[in-house]
Amino acid sequence: MSESTIREIKNALPTPCYVIDEERIIRNLEILHGVEIRTGAKILLAQKAFSCYHLYPLIGEYLSGTACSGLFEARLGYEEMGRENHVFSAAYRESEIDEIISYCGHIIFNSFSQLDRYRERVLSAGKKIGLRINPEYSTQTDHEIYDPCSPSSRLGIRQKNFRYDDIDGVTGLHFHTLCEQNSDDLEATLNAVEEKFGAALKKMEWINFGGGHHITREDYDISRLERCIRRMQDKYGLEVYLEPGEAVALNAGYLVTELLDITENDMLSAIVDTSAACHMPDVLEMPYRPPLLDSGAPGEKAFSYRFGSQTCLAGDSIGIYSFDKPLKIGDRLVFGDMAIYSMVKNNTFNGMPLPEIFLLKRDNSVISLNKFGYEDFRNRL
Ligand SMILES: *Cc1c(COP(=O)(O)O)cnc(C)c1O
């Protein structure tokens, strides 16, 4: 339904712009909340994927809180959602740790040296301590930069470095090893976690399964996820947390762009007023080809174009898409799944403007959440 709305309104929007789809966000939240209700597990929004705080009051109605990666996310989650707030960082700065502790109920450390350094400060503030472990069990090979179990990964404490005699005050374990994965990979990961850290689990009160669970994707096996949660609850008496980012806003945003020119270079190039490098950097980093409304795979439909940006970066190319009819200069095009890892990662490289952010509300009205201009480019330099 909201896709037909975006087709209707796209010509009235200034480009480039992001449009967050409230109806889709709510649909995702209902799925996640269902898991919480049925299992008693607590689900946190990993702000790293989606920090559009204008929606935090809505998200907080369904989820239990926020997960943060450092001081700024900790403050944003505390001020804008105000529910449970958990933080993990590979290392905390001395000058920031007290403020972080003031915002967060759960502080997760990545090493015993960080634990030794800050343990007393967390405990005297009455906050909880967790340790991130590395089960050294890779479940994906597609995206190595997103594999915290890859060789010499700095993320998480390995079994050989885990000091069972030095966990006073530690009440939880945290792992994060998945990326856009289904619950069979979670189940296999839990086997590795139990095998390597089962003795520690017996002494804990809570466990955090991290993120990377694609729970709101159509083919996700939710009942297997719920069995995984119950297994940790029943066997060890643990409170279970999950902190998905993607799953909260999966397929819940668009990036609307205008076609500025068409040139012919071995094939047709469509030059648009958005940029992979600036507005959807994961397209280049992951890499992936984002969905584009009403288009087909390269060559699938009669007219194929390579989509590229206005910038000077030769590789700033979004992908090849095909259409039933030739495109015309001035056409509006709509990329899908643009709520996650887009706004949080965008930049003004090449002096590209930042897209305005709109919210498409459930009643089909559209409101502007934030607008940017020259000053936003200038102020960062
Ligand atoms: C990235 C990250 C998440 C969220 O991951 P998604 O893939 O967006 O679900 C959660 N926890 C930690 C520690 C992370 O690094």
Short mmCIF file of C-alpha atoms in Angstrom, two decimals, residues 132-140 143-156 158 175-179 181:
data_model
loop_
_atom_site.label_atom_id
_atom_site.label_comp_id
_atom_site.label_asym_id
_atom_site.label_seq_id
_atom_site.Cartn_x
_atom_site.Cartn_y
_atom_site.Cartn_z
CA ARG A 132 31.42 -9.63 24.88
CA ILE A 133 32.63 -13.07 23.91
CA ASN A 134 33.85 -14.36 20.56
CA PRO A 135 32.55 -17.89 19.98
CA GLU A 136 34.98 -18.17 17.02
CA TYR A 137 32.25 -19.65 14.89
CA SER A 138 31.70 -17.97 11.52
CA THR A 139 28.33 -18.62 9.95
CA GLN A 140 28.75 -16.53 6.82
CA HIS A 143 30.55 -10.34 3.80
CA GLU A 144 33.87 -10.74 5.52
CA ILE A 145 33.98 -7.17 6.83
CA TYR A 146 30.82 -8.01 8.79
CA ASP A 147 32.23 -11.18 10.35
CA PRO A 148 33.41 -10.57 13.93
CA CYS A 149 34.62 -14.20 14.05
CA SER A 150 37.09 -13.72 11.19
CA PRO A 151 40.79 -14.42 11.88
CA SER A 152 42.40 -11.85 14.21
CA SER A 153 39.08 -10.10 14.80
CA ARG A 154 39.36 -7.61 17.67
CA LEU A 155 35.73 -8.11 18.70
CA GLY A 156 34.93 -10.29 21.67
CA ARG A 158 38.09 -15.66 23.03
CA PHE A 175 27.88 -12.04 21.47
CA HIS A 176 27.30 -10.50 18.06
CA THR A 177 28.33 -12.64 15.13
CA LEU A 178 25.47 -12.59 12.62
CA CYS A 179 24.67 -10.34 9.66
CA GLN A 181 20.97 -14.14 8.95
#
